Amino acid sequence: MERAETVLELSIAMPGRSLPSGSSYGARKELDINQPASGAEDDDDDDFNGSHRPKKLRLTKEQSLLLEDSFRQNHTLNPKQKEMLALDLGLKPRQVEVWFQNRRARTKLKQTEMECEYLRRCFGSLSEENLRLQREVEQLRALRVAPPTVISPQTKKPMLASALTMCPRCERVSSSRGGTAR
């Protein structure tokens, strides 16, 4: 079975740059999409690729446990502690430093989420209480439209409306002196 080779031509026009004379596409670079990219790259390619990051550090369970224990004792490390911990773990001091920074950020995020949930619950209960109080105020206003004439059971005289309060639940009128009437 014969393999057909295909040459892929790629050109990128960049504003402010002119094409070389005699060439309609500029420099050509032959790429085989089935092969990994070569290590040698042009200076212009750095603008598009950026810097390559090393693989993400994967910690063993023992390393994670030791880091977590250290974090429980101190949320930040001084340079000497960082060096000692890095030696114990077989890591670079910078890796330990970054782990601690990330752990502090995760802790702060979790704390913020918990505070947000607490405030959300408080808001819900306060909203319910506010609605209940608004309904109660509406009931009281409805009762003030035509204030009842009440005769005091003790003195058998009419009582002043300002001295009366009405309980919306039991619909009883009471005076501030403690007597009740219906």
CSV table of N, CA and C in Angstrom, one decimal:
chain,number,residue,atom,x,y,z
A,1,MET,N,0.9,-1.2,0.0
A,1,MET,CA,0.0,0.0,0.0
A,1,MET,C,0.9,1.2,0.0
A,2,GLU,N,0.7,2.1,-0.9
A,2,GLU,CA,1.5,3.3,-1.1
A,2,GLU,C,0.9,4.4,-0.2
A,3,ARG,N,1.7,5.2,0.3
A,3,ARG,CA,1.3,6.3,1.1
A,3,ARG,C,1.5,7.6,0.3
A,4,ALA,N,0.4,8.4,0.2
A,4,ALA,CA,0.4,9.6,-0.5
A,4,ALA,C,0.9,10.7,0.4
A,5,GLU,N,1.9,11.4,0.0
A,5,GLU,CA,2.4,12.6,0.8
A,5,GLU,C,1.7,13.8,0.3
A,6,THR,N,1.3,14.6,1.3
A,6,THR,CA,0.7,15.8,1.0
A,6,THR,C,1.5,16.9,1.7
A,7,VAL,N,1.7,18.0,1.0
A,7,VAL,CA,2.4,19.1,1.6
A,7,VAL,C,1.3,20.2,1.9
A,8,LEU,N,1.4,20.6,3.1
A,8,LEU,CA,0.4,21.6,3.6
A,8,LEU,C,1.1,23.0,3.6
A,9,GLU,N,0.5,23.9,2.8
A,9,GLU,CA,1.1,25.3,2.8
A,9,GLU,C,0.2,26.1,3.7
A,10,LEU,N,0.9,26.8,4.6
A,10,LEU,CA,0.2,27.7,5.5
A,10,LEU,C,0.7,29.1,5.4
A,11,SER,N,-0.1,30.0,5.2
A,11,SER,CA,0.4,31.4,5.2
A,11,SER,C,-0.4,32.3,6.1
A,12,ILE,N,0.2,33.1,6.8
A,12,ILE,CA,-0.5,34.0,7.7
A,12,ILE,C,-0.1,35.5,7.3
A,13,ALA,N,-1.1,36.2,7.0
A,13,ALA,CA,-0.9,37.6,6.7
A,13,ALA,C,-1.0,38.4,8.0
A,14,MET,N,0.0,39.2,8.3
A,14,MET,CA,0.0,40.0,9.5
A,14,MET,C,0.0,41.5,9.1
A,15,PRO,N,-0.9,42.3,9.7
A,15,PRO,CA,-1.0,43.7,9.4
A,15,PRO,C,0.3,44.4,9.6
A,16,GLY,N,0.7,45.3,8.7
A,16,GLY,CA,1.9,46.0,8.9
A,16,GLY,C,3.2,45.3,8.3
A,17,ARG,N,3.1,44.1,7.8
A,17,ARG,CA,4.2,43.4,7.2
A,17,ARG,C,4.0,43.2,5.8
A,18,SER,N,5.0,43.4,5.0
A,18,SER,CA,4.8,43.2,3.6
A,18,SER,C,5.4,41.9,3.2
A,19,LEU,N,4.9,41.3,2.1
A,19,LEU,CA,5.4,40.0,1.7
A,19,LEU,C,6.7,40.2,0.9
A,20,PRO,N,7.6,39.3,1.0
A,20,PRO,CA,8.9,39.4,0.2
A,20,PRO,C,8.6,39.5,-1.3
A,21,SER,N,9.4,40.3,-2.0
A,21,SER,CA,9.2,40.4,-3.4
A,21,SER,C,9.5,39.1,-4.1
A,22,GLY,N,8.7,38.8,-5.2
A,22,GLY,CA,8.9,37.6,-5.9
A,22,GLY,C,8.2,36.4,-5.3
A,23,SER,N,7.5,36.6,-4.2
A,23,SER,CA,6.8,35.4,-3.5
A,23,SER,C,5.4,35.9,-3.2
A,24,SER,N,4.5,35.1,-3.6
A,24,SER,CA,3.1,35.5,-3.3
A,24,SER,C,2.7,35.0,-1.9
A,25,TYR,N,3.4,34.0,-1.3
A,25,TYR,CA,3.1,33.6,0.1
A,25,TYR,C,4.1,33.8,1.1
A,26,GLY,N,5.3,34.3,0.8
A,26,GLY,CA,6.3,34.4,1.7
A,26,GLY,C,7.0,33.1,2.0
A,27,ALA,N,7.7,32.9,3.1
A,27,ALA,CA,8.4,31.7,3.4
A,27,ALA,C,7.5,30.5,3.6
A,28,ARG,N,7.9,29.4,3.0
A,28,ARG,CA,7.1,28.2,3.1
A,28,ARG,C,7.7,27.2,4.1
A,29,LYS,N,6.9,26.6,4.9
A,29,LYS,CA,7.4,25.6,5.8
A,29,LYS,C,6.6,24.3,5.6
A,30,GLU,N,7.3,23.3,5.3
A,30,GLU,CA,6.7,22.0,5.1
A,30,GLU,C,6.4,21.3,6.4
A,31,LEU,N,5.2,20.9,6.6
A,31,LEU,CA,4.8,20.3,7.9
A,31,LEU,C,4.2,18.9,7.6
A,32,ASP,N,4.5,17.9,8.3
A,32,ASP,CA,3.9,16.6,8.3
A,32,ASP,C,3.0,16.6,9.5
A,33,ILE,N,1.7,16.5,9.3
A,33,ILE,CA,0.8,16.6,10.4
A,33,ILE,C,0.8,15.3,11.2
A,34,ASN,N,1.4,14.2,10.6
A,34,ASN,CA,1.5,12.9,11.3
A,34,ASN,C,2.8,12.9,12.2
A,35,GLN,N,3.6,13.8,12.2
A,35,GLN,CA,4.9,13.8,12.9
A,35,GLN,C,4.8,14.9,14.0
A,36,PRO,N,5.4,14.7,15.2
A,36,PRO,CA,5.4,15.8,16.2
A,36,PRO,C,6.2,17.0,15.7
A,37,ALA,N,5.9,18.1,16.2
A,37,ALA,CA,6.6,19.4,15.8
A,37,ALA,C,8.0,19.3,16.2
A,38,SER,N,8.9,19.8,15.4
A,38,SER,CA,10.3,19.8,15.7
A,38,SER,C,10.6,20.9,16.8
A,39,GLY,N,11.7,20.7,17.5
A,39,GLY,CA,12.1,21.6,18.5
A,39,GLY,C,12.5,23.0,18.0
A,40,ALA,N,13.1,23.0,16.8
A,40,ALA,CA,13.6,24.3,16.2
A,40,ALA,C,12.4,25.1,15.7
A,41,GLU,N,12.3,26.3,16.2
A,41,GLU,CA,11.2,27.1,15.7
A,41,GLU,C,11.7,28.5,15.4
A,42,ASP,N,11.0,29.2,14.5
A,42,ASP,CA,11.4,30.6,14.1
A,42,ASP,C,11.1,31.5,15.3
A,43,ASP,N,11.7,32.7,15.2
A,43,ASP,CA,11.5,33.7,16.2
A,43,ASP,C,10.0,34.2,16.1
A,44,ASP,N,9.5,34.3,14.9
A,44,ASP,CA,8.1,34.8,14.8
A,44,ASP,C,7.1,33.8,15.4
A,45,ASP,N,7.4,32.6,15.4
A,45,ASP,CA,6.5,31.6,16.0
A,45,ASP,C,6.3,31.8,17.5
A,46,ASP,N,7.2,32.4,18.2
A,46,ASP,CA,7.1,32.6,19.6
A,46,ASP,C,5.9,33.5,19.9
A,47,ASP,N,5.6,34.4,19.0
A,47,ASP,CA,4.5,35.3,19.2
A,47,ASP,C,3.2,34.6,19.2
A,48,PHE,N,3.1,33.5,18.5
A,48,PHE,CA,1.9,32.7,18.4
A,48,PHE,C,1.8,31.6,19.4
A,49,ASN,N,2.9,31.0,19.7
A,49,ASN,CA,2.9,29.8,20.6
A,49,ASN,C,3.0,30.2,22.1
A,50,GLY,N,3.6,31.2,22.4
A,50,GLY,CA,3.9,31.5,23.8
A,50,GLY,C,4.9,30.6,24.4
A,51,SER,N,5.0,30.6,25.7
A,51,SER,CA,6.0,29.8,26.3
A,51,SER,C,5.3,28.4,26.6
A,52,HIS,N,6.1,27.4,26.5
A,52,HIS,CA,5.6,26.0,26.8
A,52,HIS,C,5.8,25.7,28.3
A,53,ARG,N,4.7,25.3,28.9
A,53,ARG,CA,4.7,25.0,30.4
A,53,ARG,C,5.2,23.5,30.5
A,54,PRO,N,5.9,23.2,31.6
A,54,PRO,CA,6.2,21.8,31.9
A,54,PRO,C,4.9,21.1,32.3
A,55,LYS,N,5.0,19.8,32.3
A,55,LYS,CA,3.8,19.0,32.7
A,55,LYS,C,3.4,19.3,34.2
A,56,LYS,N,2.1,19.2,34.5
A,56,LYS,CA,1.6,19.5,35.8
A,56,LYS,C,2.2,18.5,36.8
A,57,LEU,N,2.6,19.1,37.9
A,57,LEU,CA,3.2,18.3,39.0
A,57,LEU,C,2.1,17.4,39.6
A,58,ARG,N,2.4,16.1,39.7
A,58,ARG,CA,1.5,15.2,40.3
A,58,ARG,C,2.2,14.7,41.6
A,59,LEU,N,1.5,14.9,42.7
A,59,LEU,CA,2.0,14.6,44.0
A,59,LEU,C,1.6,13.2,44.4
A,60,THR,N,2.4,12.5,45.2
A,60,THR,CA,2.0,11.2,45.7
A,60,THR,C,1.1,11.5,46.9
A,61,LYS,N,0.5,10.4,47.4
A,61,LYS,CA,-0.4,10.6,48.6
A,61,LYS,C,0.4,11.0,49.8
A,62,GLU,N,1.6,10.5,50.0
A,62,GLU,CA,2.4,10.8,51.1
A,62,GLU,C,2.8,12.3,51.0
A,63,GLN,N,3.2,12.8,49.8
A,63,GLN,CA,3.6,14.2,49.7
A,63,GLN,C,2.4,15.1,50.0
A,64,SER,N,1.2,14.7,49.5
A,64,SER,CA,0.0,15.5,49.8
A,64,SER,C,-0.3,15.5,51.2
A,65,LEU,N,-0.2,14.4,51.9
A,65,LEU,CA,-0.5,14.4,53.3
A,65,LEU,C,0.4,15.3,54.1
A,66,LEU,N,1.7,15.2,53.8
A,66,LEU,CA,2.7,16.0,54.5
A,66,LEU,C,2.5,17.5,54.2
A,67,LEU,N,2.1,17.8,53.0
A,67,LEU,CA,1.8,19.2,52.7
A,67,LEU,C,0.6,19.7,53.4
A,68,GLU,N,-0.4,18.9,53.5
A,68,GLU,CA,-1.7,19.2,54.2
A,68,GLU,C,-1.4,19.4,55.7
A,69,ASP,N,-0.6,18.5,56.3
A,69,ASP,CA,-0.2,18.6,57.7
A,69,ASP,C,0.5,19.9,57.9
A,70,SER,N,1.5,20.2,57.1
A,70,SER,CA,2.2,21.5,57.2
A,70,SER,C,1.3,22.7,57.1
A,71,PHE,N,0.4,22.6,56.2
A,71,PHE,CA,-0.6,23.7,56.0
A,71,PHE,C,-1.4,23.9,57.2
A,72,ARG,N,-1.8,22.9,57.9
A,72,ARG,CA,-2.7,23.0,59.1
A,72,ARG,C,-1.9,23.7,60.2
A,73,GLN,N,-0.6,23.4,60.2
A,73,GLN,CA,0.3,24.1,61.2
A,73,GLN,C,0.6,25.5,60.9
A,74,ASN,N,0.9,25.8,59.7
A,74,ASN,CA,1.2,27.2,59.2
A,74,ASN,C,0.6,27.4,57.8
A,75,HIS,N,-0.1,28.5,57.6
A,75,HIS,CA,-0.7,28.8,56.3
A,75,HIS,C,0.4,29.4,55.4
A,76,THR,N,1.4,29.9,56.0
A,76,THR,CA,2.6,30.5,55.2
A,76,THR,C,3.9,29.9,55.8
A,77,LEU,N,4.9,29.8,54.9
A,77,LEU,CA,6.2,29.3,55.3
A,77,LEU,C,7.2,30.4,55.2
A,78,ASN,N,8.2,30.3,56.1
A,78,ASN,CA,9.3,31.2,55.9
A,78,ASN,C,10.3,30.5,55.0
A,79,PRO,N,11.3,31.1,54.4
A,79,PRO,CA,12.2,30.5,53.5
A,79,PRO,C,12.9,29.2,54.0
A,80,LYS,N,13.2,29.2,55.3
A,80,LYS,CA,13.9,28.0,55.9
A,80,LYS,C,12.9,26.8,55.9
A,81,GLN,N,11.7,27.1,56.4
A,81,GLN,CA,10.7,26.0,56.4
A,81,GLN,C,10.4,25.5,55.0
A,82,LYS,N,10.3,26.4,54.0
A,82,LYS,CA,10.1,26.0,52.7
A,82,LYS,C,11.2,25.1,52.2
A,83,GLU,N,12.4,25.4,52.4
A,83,GLU,CA,13.6,24.6,52.0
A,83,GLU,C,13.5,23.2,52.7
A,84,MET,N,13.3,23.2,54.0
A,84,MET,CA,13.2,21.9,54.7
A,84,MET,C,12.1,21.0,54.2
A,85,LEU,N,10.9,21.6,53.9
A,85,LEU,CA,9.8,20.8,53.4
A,85,LEU,C,10.1,20.3,52.0
A,86,ALA,N,10.7,21.2,51.2
A,86,ALA,CA,11.0,20.7,49.8
A,86,ALA,C,12.0,19.6,49.9
A,87,LEU,N,13.0,19.6,50.8
A,87,LEU,CA,13.9,18.5,50.9
A,87,LEU,C,13.2,17.2,51.3
A,88,ASP,N,12.3,17.4,52.3
A,88,ASP,CA,11.6,16.2,52.8
A,88,ASP,C,10.7,15.6,51.7
A,89,LEU,N,10.2,16.4,50.8
A,89,LEU,CA,9.2,15.9,49.8
A,89,LEU,C,9.9,15.6,48.5
A,90,GLY,N,11.2,16.0,48.3
A,90,GLY,CA,11.9,15.7,47.1
A,90,GLY,C,11.4,16.7,46.0
A,91,LEU,N,11.0,17.9,46.4
A,91,LEU,CA,10.5,18.9,45.4
A,91,LEU,C,11.4,20.1,45.5
A,92,LYS,N,11.1,21.0,44.5
A,92,LYS,CA,11.8,22.3,44.5
A,92,LYS,C,11.1,23.2,45.5
A,93,PRO,N,11.8,24.1,46.1
A,93,PRO,CA,11.2,25.1,47.0
A,93,PRO,C,10.1,25.9,46.3
A,94,ARG,N,10.3,26.2,45.1
A,94,ARG,CA,9.3,27.0,44.3
A,94,ARG,C,8.0,26.2,44.2
A,95,GLN,N,8.1,24.8,44.0
A,95,GLN,CA,6.9,24.0,43.9
A,95,GLN,C,6.1,24.0,45.2
A,96,VAL,N,6.9,24.0,46.3
A,96,VAL,CA,6.2,24.0,47.7
A,96,VAL,C,5.5,25.3,47.8
A,97,GLU,N,6.2,26.4,47.4
A,97,GLU,CA,5.6,27.8,47.6
A,97,GLU,C,4.4,27.9,46.8
A,98,VAL,N,4.4,27.4,45.5
A,98,VAL,CA,3.2,27.5,44.7
A,98,VAL,C,2.1,26.6,45.3
A,99,TRP,N,2.4,25.4,45.8
A,99,TRP,CA,1.4,24.6,46.4
A,99,TRP,C,0.7,25.4,47.5
A,100,PHE,N,1.5,26.0,48.4
A,100,PHE,CA,0.9,26.8,49.5
A,100,PHE,C,0.0,27.9,49.0
A,101,GLN,N,0.5,28.6,48.0
A,101,GLN,CA,-0.3,29.7,47.4
A,101,GLN,C,-1.7,29.2,46.9
A,102,ASN,N,-1.6,28.1,46.2
A,102,ASN,CA,-2.9,27.5,45.7
A,102,ASN,C,-3.8,27.0,46.8
A,103,ARG,N,-3.2,26.5,47.8
A,103,ARG,CA,-4.0,26.0,48.9
A,103,ARG,C,-4.6,27.1,49.7
A,104,ARG,N,-3.9,28.2,49.9
A,104,ARG,CA,-4.5,29.4,50.5
A,104,ARG,C,-5.7,29.9,49.7
A,105,ALA,N,-5.5,29.9,48.3
A,105,ALA,CA,-6.5,30.4,47.4
A,105,ALA,C,-7.8,29.5,47.5
A,106,ARG,N,-7.6,28.2,47.5
A,106,ARG,CA,-8.7,27.3,47.7
A,106,ARG,C,-9.4,27.5,49.0
A,107,THR,N,-8.7,27.7,50.1
A,107,THR,CA,-9.2,27.9,51.4
A,107,THR,C,-10.1,29.1,51.4
A,108,LYS,N,-9.6,30.2,50.8
A,108,LYS,CA,-10.3,31.5,50.8
A,108,LYS,C,-11.6,31.3,50.0
A,109,LEU,N,-11.5,30.6,48.8
A,109,LEU,CA,-12.6,30.5,48.0
A,109,LEU,C,-13.7,29.7,48.7
A,110,LYS,N,-13.3,28.6,49.4
A,110,LYS,CA,-14.3,27.8,50.1
A,110,LYS,C,-14.9,28.6,51.2
A,111,GLN,N,-14.1,29.4,51.9
A,111,GLN,CA,-14.7,30.3,53.0
A,111,GLN,C,-15.7,31.3,52.4
A,112,THR,N,-15.4,31.8,51.3
A,112,THR,CA,-16.3,32.8,50.6
A,112,THR,C,-17.6,32.1,50.2
A,113,GLU,N,-17.5,30.9,49.7
A,113,GLU,CA,-18.7,30.1,49.3
A,113,GLU,C,-19.5,29.9,50.5
A,114,MET,N,-18.9,29.5,51.6
A,114,MET,CA,-19.7,29.2,52.9
A,114,MET,C,-20.4,30.5,53.4
A,115,GLU,N,-19.7,31.6,53.3
A,115,GLU,CA,-20.3,32.9,53.8
A,115,GLU,C,-21.4,33.3,52.8
A,116,CYS,N,-21.3,33.0,51.6
A,116,CYS,CA,-22.3,33.4,50.6
A,116,CYS,C,-23.5,32.5,50.8
A,117,GLU,N,-23.4,31.2,51.1
A,117,GLU,CA,-24.5,30.4,51.4
A,117,GLU,C,-25.2,30.8,52.7
A,118,TYR,N,-24.4,31.2,53.7
A,118,TYR,CA,-25.0,31.6,55.0
A,118,TYR,C,-25.8,32.9,54.7
A,119,LEU,N,-25.3,33.9,54.0
A,119,LEU,CA,-26.0,35.1,53.7
A,119,LEU,C,-27.2,34.8,52.9
A,120,ARG,N,-27.2,33.9,51.9
A,120,ARG,CA,-28.3,33.5,51.1
A,120,ARG,C,-29.5,33.0,52.0
A,121,ARG,N,-29.1,32.1,53.0
A,121,ARG,CA,-30.1,31.6,53.9
A,121,ARG,C,-30.7,32.7,54.8
A,122,CYS,N,-29.8,33.6,55.3
A,122,CYS,CA,-30.3,34.7,56.1
A,122,CYS,C,-31.2,35.6,55.3
A,123,PHE,N,-30.9,35.9,54.0
A,123,PHE,CA,-31.7,36.7,53.2
A,123,PHE,C,-33.1,36.1,53.0
A,124,GLY,N,-33.1,34.7,52.8
A,124,GLY,CA,-34.4,34.0,52.6
A,124,GLY,C,-35.3,34.2,53.8
A,125,SER,N,-34.7,33.9,55.0
A,125,SER,CA,-35.5,34.0,56.2
A,125,SER,C,-35.9,35.5,56.5
A,126,LEU,N,-35.1,36.4,56.2
A,126,LEU,CA,-35.4,37.8,56.4
A,126,LEU,C,-36.5,38.3,55.4
A,127,SER,N,-36.5,37.7,54.2
A,127,SER,CA,-37.5,38.1,53.2
A,127,SER,C,-38.9,37.5,53.7
A,128,GLU,N,-38.9,36.3,54.2
A,128,GLU,CA,-40.1,35.7,54.7
A,128,GLU,C,-40.7,36.6,55.9
A,129,GLU,N,-39.8,37.0,56.8
A,129,GLU,CA,-40.2,37.8,57.9
A,129,GLU,C,-40.7,39.1,57.5
A,130,ASN,N,-40.1,39.7,56.5
A,130,ASN,CA,-40.5,41.0,55.9
A,130,ASN,C,-41.9,40.9,55.3
A,131,LEU,N,-42.2,39.8,54.6
A,131,LEU,CA,-43.5,39.6,54.0
A,131,LEU,C,-44.5,39.5,55.1
A,132,ARG,N,-44.2,38.7,56.1
A,132,ARG,CA,-45.1,38.5,57.2
A,132,ARG,C,-45.5,39.8,57.9
A,133,LEU,N,-44.4,40.6,58.2
A,133,LEU,CA,-44.7,41.9,58.8
A,133,LEU,C,-45.5,42.9,57.9
A,134,GLN,N,-45.2,42.8,56.6
A,134,GLN,CA,-46.0,43.7,55.7
A,134,GLN,C,-47.5,43.3,55.7
A,135,ARG,N,-47.8,42.0,55.8
A,135,ARG,CA,-49.2,41.5,55.9
A,135,ARG,C,-49.8,42.0,57.2
A,136,GLU,N,-49.0,41.9,58.2
A,136,GLU,CA,-49.5,42.3,59.5
A,136,GLU,C,-49.8,43.9,59.6
A,137,VAL,N,-48.9,44.6,58.9
A,137,VAL,CA,-49.1,46.1,58.8
A,137,VAL,C,-50.4,46.4,58.0
A,138,GLU,N,-50.6,45.7,57.0
A,138,GLU,CA,-51.8,45.9,56.1
A,138,GLU,C,-53.1,45.5,57.0
A,139,GLN,N,-53.0,44.5,57.8
A,139,GLN,CA,-54.2,44.1,58.6
A,139,GLN,C,-54.4,45.2,59.6
A,140,LEU,N,-53.4,45.8,60.2
A,140,LEU,CA,-53.5,46.8,61.2
A,140,LEU,C,-54.1,48.1,60.6
A,141,ARG,N,-53.6,48.4,59.4
A,141,ARG,CA,-54.1,49.6,58.7
A,141,ARG,C,-55.6,49.4,58.4
A,142,ALA,N,-56.0,48.2,58.0
A,142,ALA,CA,-57.4,48.0,57.7
A,142,ALA,C,-58.3,48.2,58.9
A,143,LEU,N,-57.7,47.8,60.1
A,143,LEU,CA,-58.5,48.0,61.4
A,143,LEU,C,-58.6,49.5,61.8
A,144,ARG,N,-57.6,50.3,61.4
A,144,ARG,CA,-57.6,51.7,61.8
A,144,ARG,C,-58.6,52.5,61.0
A,145,VAL,N,-59.1,52.0,59.9
A,145,VAL,CA,-60.0,52.8,59.1
A,145,VAL,C,-61.3,53.1,59.9
A,146,ALA,N,-61.8,52.2,60.6
A,146,ALA,CA,-63.0,52.5,61.5
A,146,ALA,C,-62.7,51.9,62.9
A,147,PRO,N,-62.1,52.8,63.7
A,147,PRO,CA,-61.7,52.3,65.0
A,147,PRO,C,-62.9,52.0,65.8
A,148,PRO,N,-62.9,50.9,66.5
A,148,PRO,CA,-64.1,50.5,67.3
A,148,PRO,C,-64.2,51.4,68.6
A,149,THR,N,-65.4,51.5,69.1
A,149,THR,CA,-65.6,52.2,70.3
A,149,THR,C,-65.6,51.1,71.4
A,150,VAL,N,-64.7,51.3,72.3
A,150,VAL,CA,-64.6,50.3,73.3
A,150,VAL,C,-64.9,50.9,74.7
A,151,ILE,N,-65.6,50.2,75.5
A,151,ILE,CA,-65.9,50.6,76.9
A,151,ILE,C,-65.0,49.8,77.8
A,152,SER,N,-64.3,50.4,78.7
A,152,SER,CA,-63.5,49.7,79.6
A,152,SER,C,-64.3,48.8,80.5
A,153,PRO,N,-63.9,47.5,80.7
A,153,PRO,CA,-64.7,46.7,81.6
A,153,PRO,C,-64.5,47.1,83.0
A,154,GLN,N,-63.4,47.7,83.4
A,154,GLN,CA,-63.2,48.1,84.8
A,154,GLN,C,-64.0,49.4,85.1
A,155,THR,N,-63.8,50.4,84.3
A,155,THR,CA,-64.4,51.7,84.6
A,155,THR,C,-65.8,52.0,83.9
A,156,LYS,N,-66.1,51.2,83.0
A,156,LYS,CA,-67.4,51.3,82.2
A,156,LYS,C,-67.4,52.6,81.4
A,157,LYS,N,-66.2,53.2,81.1
A,157,LYS,CA,-66.2,54.5,80.4
A,157,LYS,C,-65.5,54.2,79.0
A,158,PRO,N,-65.8,55.0,78.0
A,158,PRO,CA,-65.1,54.8,76.7
A,158,PRO,C,-63.6,55.0,76.9
A,159,MET,N,-62.8,54.2,76.1
A,159,MET,CA,-61.4,54.3,76.2
A,159,MET,C,-60.9,55.1,75.0
A,160,LEU,N,-59.7,55.8,75.1
A,160,LEU,CA,-59.1,56.5,74.0
A,160,LEU,C,-58.5,55.5,73.0
A,161,ALA,N,-58.7,55.8,71.8
A,161,ALA,CA,-58.2,54.9,70.7
A,161,ALA,C,-56.6,54.8,70.8
A,162,SER,N,-55.9,55.9,71.2
A,162,SER,CA,-54.5,55.8,71.3
A,162,SER,C,-54.0,54.9,72.4
A,163,ALA,N,-54.8,54.6,73.4
A,163,ALA,CA,-54.5,53.7,74.5
A,163,ALA,C,-54.8,52.2,74.1
A,164,LEU,N,-55.3,52.0,72.9
A,164,LEU,CA,-55.7,50.6,72.5
A,164,LEU,C,-54.7,50.0,71.6
A,165,THR,N,-54.5,48.7,71.7
A,165,THR,CA,-53.7,48.0,70.7
A,165,THR,C,-54.6,46.8,70.3
A,166,MET,N,-54.4,46.3,69.1
A,166,MET,CA,-55.2,45.2,68.6
A,166,MET,C,-54.2,44.1,68.2
A,167,CYS,N,-54.5,42.9,68.7
A,167,CYS,CA,-53.7,41.7,68.3
A,167,CYS,C,-54.3,41.2,67.0
A,168,PRO,N,-53.7,41.1,65.9
A,168,PRO,CA,-54.3,40.7,64.7
A,168,PRO,C,-54.6,39.2,64.7
A,169,ARG,N,-53.9,38.4,65.5
A,169,ARG,CA,-54.1,37.0,65.6
A,169,ARG,C,-55.4,36.6,66.3
A,170,CYS,N,-55.6,37.2,67.5
A,170,CYS,CA,-56.8,36.9,68.3
A,170,CYS,C,-57.9,37.9,68.2
A,171,GLU,N,-57.6,39.0,67.5
A,171,GLU,CA,-58.6,40.1,67.3
A,171,GLU,C,-59.2,40.6,68.6
A,172,ARG,N,-58.3,40.8,69.5
A,172,ARG,CA,-58.8,41.4,70.8
A,172,ARG,C,-58.2,42.8,70.9
A,173,VAL,N,-58.9,43.6,71.5
A,173,VAL,CA,-58.4,45.0,71.8
A,173,VAL,C,-58.0,45.0,73.3
A,174,SER,N,-56.8,45.6,73.5
A,174,SER,CA,-56.3,45.7,74.8
A,174,SER,C,-55.8,47.1,75.1
A,175,SER,N,-55.9,47.5,76.3
A,175,SER,CA,-55.4,48.8,76.6
A,175,SER,C,-54.0,48.7,77.1
A,176,SER,N,-53.2,49.8,77.2
A,176,SER,CA,-51.9,49.7,77.6
A,176,SER,C,-51.8,49.5,79.1
A,177,ARG,N,-53.0,49.6,79.8
A,177,ARG,CA,-53.0,49.4,81.3
A,177,ARG,C,-53.2,47.9,81.6
A,178,GLY,N,-53.5,47.1,80.6
A,178,GLY,CA,-53.6,45.7,80.8
A,178,GLY,C,-55.0,45.1,80.7
A,179,GLY,N,-56.0,45.9,80.7
A,179,GLY,CA,-57.4,45.5,80.5
A,179,GLY,C,-57.6,45.1,79.1
A,180,THR,N,-58.5,44.1,78.9
A,180,THR,CA,-58.9,43.7,77.5
A,180,THR,C,-60.4,43.8,77.3
A,181,ALA,N,-60.7,44.0,76.1
A,181,ALA,CA,-62.1,44.1,75.8
A,181,ALA,C,-62.3,43.5,74.4
A,182,ARG,N,-63.5,43.2,74.1
A,182,ARG,CA,-63.8,42.6,72.8
A,182,ARG,C,-64.7,43.5,72.0
